[in-house]
Amino acid sequence: MTETNIEMTKPEDSAITSFEDLNIEYKILTALKDMGFEEPSPIQKGAIPLALAGEDIIGQAQTGTGKTAAFGIPIVQSLDEKDRHVQALVMSPTRELCIQVAEEIGKIGRTKRIRVLPVYGGQPIERQIRNLRGGVQVVIGTPGRLLDHLHRGTIKLDHVKFLVLDEADEMLDMGFIEDIETIIKQVPVDRQTMLFSATMPRPILSISKKYMRAPKLVAIHKEIVTAPTIAQYYYETRDKVDGLCRILDTTDDFKMIIFCRTKKGVDELVIALATRGYQAEGLHGDLSQSQRDRVMKKFRQNEVDILVATDVAARGLDIDNITHVVNFDVPQDPESYVHRIGRTGRAGNTGVSITFITPREFRQLKLIERTIKTKIIRGVLPTDENVLERQREQIISKMQSVLEQDNFHDYLPIVEALEKDYEISDIAAAALKFMQEGNKALETPESKSDLPDALSNTGARPGMVRLFINVGRSAKVTIRDIIQTISIEAEIPPRSIGRISMYDKFSFVEVPAESAEKVIGVMHRNTIRGYRVNMEPARARE
Ligand code: ADP
Ligand code: MG
């Protein structure tokens, strides 16, 4: 494609520094202030004036650079508040993104009472139809669901003045191209069209050629946004899971996204982490919409602090306060490296990126380094000693806060009673042992259970052993099925089986210590409701 009908603009050169300079109306300026937007991002500086002037636009800037407001602000400003027809149609690839865009436009339009509705698969269509009938001015939809509404005649596009293709590259990757073209053809030709995308593969340019009028290209180049606030490290190791655990054990207060290359890689890592006592959630294309929602909600609300994802599943998602991005697998190309690590170090916060490589992947890493013109620092993995040291530090700091709170006096009589026979420092050390190890600290060498090591340290309550099984909710197996099968196969009473926690792909079951070996023996390689079972002792997180 030649550049003849796409004109480049260079927002970097302009003198615009504030939203006021962009001729945005007062009502919207107030809303932007409430949203905490202080100044327009580069793509906004470039796109908003052109959009307000009625131009068709192709906007290219990487994830997290504010593309939504770049089209959202001009749309909200140009809408006729009194006209209850659909005036703006935004197509976006996933449910998550539709909701995010709808929320953002809703906020921008708050002071103007603009009615915005996301429509996507997975939500009852009747509810959407009812809302559409109520009169909605901006619709944000996935191509599939929009087509569905068009076929049912429940959405009318004949008053649409603004058409936006958001995250166009991703819609293309997901195979939506034909749906998109069908929808575009139903929108009046006399409209303004805007296309936003992180990358500009050829098919996107050809769509723009077909459906846009003399589009202006606003491209923000990567160099501008490779954040200097991200400390970038790499670790070379043959055992990436072990390396990751060492990092988790020596880092506090993190909120981490870990990228894997494949869906299978995501599942395997979530399970590997779970058996080691770290709770992580996986996100990839095989999950149902409601599973995705549940995962995202947990992660957003900090109920789980590790999200393991594929590139496609995580692309475009806007999540605040990510402290660490981990490339468990080296990204395929420098561009996706920049995309991935751009999830952290946002809004002036600092972030850390960690890339694991095997010795063979060294050249790939060097290629990334050369392309992004940034040094990725070689990190040294924490040793066992470091991990222990860290635990000690954590205990010391916890003890310090307990001491500072100064309300442990109920326990002093116990110390006084012991003081007659023991040294104070011994009493304190024994108390810490008891705190860390619980009843295990009471075992004498004779009473010590003759359980093999793997069974004695599974994080179960005293007398029990926690076992990992590779079947979970997604296998349509219930807690009852698990209890029944174990109880029948291992000939133990159902009531003796303890706590069971089920996740999507696996579960943990507590069984009495004395039956643990038998349970593993009969269950491993057995089946539950037709699913082949792997069963092994869980590993406690120390
Ligand atoms: P993109 O579509 O380019 O990936 P988004 O539009 O999702 O990026 O924006 C990423 C985040 O940045 C959002 O939380 C958004 O509210 C915020 N944001 C956008 N523009 C600004 C701005 N000018 N100032 C501060 N935050 C902004
Ligand atoms: Mg976006």
PDB file of N, CA and C in Angstrom, residues 375-405:
ATOM      1  N   LYS A 375      18.955  -2.080  27.674  1.00  0.00           N
ATOM      2  CA  LYS A 375      19.684  -3.210  28.228  1.00  0.00           C
ATOM      3  C   LYS A 375      18.753  -3.983  29.162  1.00  0.00           C
ATOM      4  N   ILE A 376      18.703  -5.279  28.941  1.00  0.00           N
ATOM      5  CA  ILE A 376      17.965  -6.134  29.868  1.00  0.00           C
ATOM      6  C   ILE A 376      19.008  -6.751  30.787  1.00  0.00           C
ATOM      7  N   ILE A 377      18.870  -6.477  32.064  1.00  0.00           N
ATOM      8  CA  ILE A 377      19.933  -6.834  33.005  1.00  0.00           C
ATOM      9  C   ILE A 377      19.869  -8.303  33.391  1.00  0.00           C
ATOM     10  N   ARG A 378      21.039  -8.934  33.419  1.00  0.00           N
ATOM     11  CA  ARG A 378      21.077 -10.336  33.826  1.00  0.00           C
ATOM     12  C   ARG A 378      20.880 -10.420  35.331  1.00  0.00           C
ATOM     13  N   GLY A 379      19.847 -11.154  35.755  1.00  0.00           N
ATOM     14  CA  GLY A 379      19.573 -11.269  37.178  1.00  0.00           C
ATOM     15  C   GLY A 379      20.101 -12.578  37.716  1.00  0.00           C
ATOM     16  N   VAL A 380      20.372 -12.614  39.013  1.00  0.00           N
ATOM     17  CA  VAL A 380      20.830 -13.850  39.647  1.00  0.00           C
ATOM     18  C   VAL A 380      19.688 -14.350  40.527  1.00  0.00           C
ATOM     19  N   LEU A 381      19.285 -15.587  40.325  1.00  0.00           N
ATOM     20  CA  LEU A 381      18.145 -16.110  41.080  1.00  0.00           C
ATOM     21  C   LEU A 381      18.471 -16.220  42.568  1.00  0.00           C
ATOM     22  N   PRO A 382      17.497 -15.951  43.405  1.00  0.00           N
ATOM     23  CA  PRO A 382      17.717 -16.098  44.846  1.00  0.00           C
ATOM     24  C   PRO A 382      18.105 -17.536  45.188  1.00  0.00           C
ATOM     25  N   THR A 383      19.068 -17.689  46.098  1.00  0.00           N
ATOM     26  CA  THR A 383      19.493 -19.025  46.523  1.00  0.00           C
ATOM     27  C   THR A 383      18.586 -19.505  47.656  1.00  0.00           C
ATOM     28  N   ASP A 384      18.716 -20.786  48.040  1.00  0.00           N
ATOM     29  CA  ASP A 384      17.959 -21.295  49.186  1.00  0.00           C
ATOM     30  C   ASP A 384      18.211 -20.413  50.398  1.00  0.00           C
ATOM     31  N   GLU A 385      19.485 -20.029  50.555  1.00  0.00           N
ATOM     32  CA  GLU A 385      19.849 -19.193  51.694  1.00  0.00           C
ATOM     33  C   GLU A 385      19.089 -17.862  51.645  1.00  0.00           C
ATOM     34  N   ASN A 386      19.005 -17.268  50.435  1.00  0.00           N
ATOM     35  CA  ASN A 386      18.255 -16.015  50.277  1.00  0.00           C
ATOM     36  C   ASN A 386      16.802 -16.189  50.683  1.00  0.00           C
ATOM     37  N   VAL A 387      16.226 -17.326  50.261  1.00  0.00           N
ATOM     38  CA  VAL A 387      14.813 -17.548  50.550  1.00  0.00           C
ATOM     39  C   VAL A 387      14.603 -17.661  52.061  1.00  0.00           C
ATOM     40  N   LEU A 388      15.496 -18.413  52.715  1.00  0.00           N
ATOM     41  CA  LEU A 388      15.393 -18.548  54.168  1.00  0.00           C
ATOM     42  C   LEU A 388      15.576 -17.209  54.865  1.00  0.00           C
ATOM     43  N   GLU A 389      16.589 -16.487  54.380  1.00  0.00           N
ATOM     44  CA  GLU A 389      16.888 -15.173  54.931  1.00  0.00           C
ATOM     45  C   GLU A 389      15.639 -14.298  54.868  1.00  0.00           C
ATOM     46  N   ARG A 390      14.971 -14.386  53.718  1.00  0.00           N
ATOM     47  CA  ARG A 390      13.771 -13.603  53.491  1.00  0.00           C
ATOM     48  C   ARG A 390      12.680 -13.973  54.486  1.00  0.00           C
ATOM     49  N   GLN A 391      12.513 -15.292  54.691  1.00  0.00           N
ATOM     50  CA  GLN A 391      11.502 -15.729  55.650  1.00  0.00           C
ATOM     51  C   GLN A 391      11.813 -15.172  57.021  1.00  0.00           C
ATOM     52  N   ARG A 392      13.102 -15.215  57.362  1.00  0.00           N
ATOM     53  CA  ARG A 392      13.492 -14.672  58.668  1.00  0.00           C
ATOM     54  C   ARG A 392      13.130 -13.203  58.752  1.00  0.00           C
ATOM     55  N   GLU A 393      13.459 -12.474  57.692  1.00  0.00           N
ATOM     56  CA  GLU A 393      13.136 -11.036  57.699  1.00  0.00           C
ATOM     57  C   GLU A 393      11.642 -10.811  57.874  1.00  0.00           C
ATOM     58  N   GLN A 394      10.860 -11.663  57.179  1.00  0.00           N
ATOM     59  CA  GLN A 394       9.419 -11.474  57.277  1.00  0.00           C
ATOM     60  C   GLN A 394       8.926 -11.734  58.693  1.00  0.00           C
ATOM     61  N   ILE A 395       9.469 -12.782  59.323  1.00  0.00           N
ATOM     62  CA  ILE A 395       9.053 -13.071  60.690  1.00  0.00           C
ATOM     63  C   ILE A 395       9.471 -11.924  61.604  1.00  0.00           C
ATOM     64  N   ILE A 396      10.700 -11.436  61.398  1.00  0.00           N
ATOM     65  CA  ILE A 396      11.173 -10.335  62.249  1.00  0.00           C
ATOM     66  C   ILE A 396      10.246  -9.140  62.102  1.00  0.00           C
ATOM     67  N   SER A 397       9.865  -8.839  60.870  1.00  0.00           N
ATOM     68  CA  SER A 397       9.063  -7.631  60.722  1.00  0.00           C
ATOM     69  C   SER A 397       7.655  -7.836  61.280  1.00  0.00           C
ATOM     70  N   LYS A 398       7.127  -9.071  61.145  1.00  0.00           N
ATOM     71  CA  LYS A 398       5.819  -9.332  61.754  1.00  0.00           C
ATOM     72  C   LYS A 398       5.906  -9.222  63.272  1.00  0.00           C
ATOM     73  N   MET A 399       6.984  -9.797  63.829  1.00  0.00           N
ATOM     74  CA  MET A 399       7.152  -9.750  65.286  1.00  0.00           C
ATOM     75  C   MET A 399       7.273  -8.310  65.764  1.00  0.00           C
ATOM     76  N   GLN A 400       8.000  -7.516  64.964  1.00  0.00           N
ATOM     77  CA  GLN A 400       8.150  -6.108  65.363  1.00  0.00           C
ATOM     78  C   GLN A 400       6.799  -5.415  65.440  1.00  0.00           C
ATOM     79  N   SER A 401       5.922  -5.706  64.461  1.00  0.00           N
ATOM     80  CA  SER A 401       4.644  -4.994  64.557  1.00  0.00           C
ATOM     81  C   SER A 401       3.811  -5.504  65.729  1.00  0.00           C
ATOM     82  N   VAL A 402       3.917  -6.807  66.023  1.00  0.00           N
ATOM     83  CA  VAL A 402       3.176  -7.294  67.194  1.00  0.00           C
ATOM     84  C   VAL A 402       3.710  -6.618  68.462  1.00  0.00           C
ATOM     85  N   LEU A 403       5.046  -6.538  68.554  1.00  0.00           N
ATOM     86  CA  LEU A 403       5.648  -5.920  69.740  1.00  0.00           C
ATOM     87  C   LEU A 403       5.226  -4.461  69.863  1.00  0.00           C
ATOM     88  N   GLU A 404       5.204  -3.763  68.711  1.00  0.00           N
ATOM     89  CA  GLU A 404       4.843  -2.358  68.755  1.00  0.00           C
ATOM     90  C   GLU A 404       3.394  -2.133  69.161  1.00  0.00           C
ATOM     91  N   GLN A 405       2.523  -3.057  68.762  1.00  0.00           N
ATOM     92  CA  GLN A 405       1.107  -2.897  69.119  1.00  0.00           C
ATOM     93  C   GLN A 405       0.909  -3.006  70.615  1.00  0.00           C
TER      94      GLN A 405
END
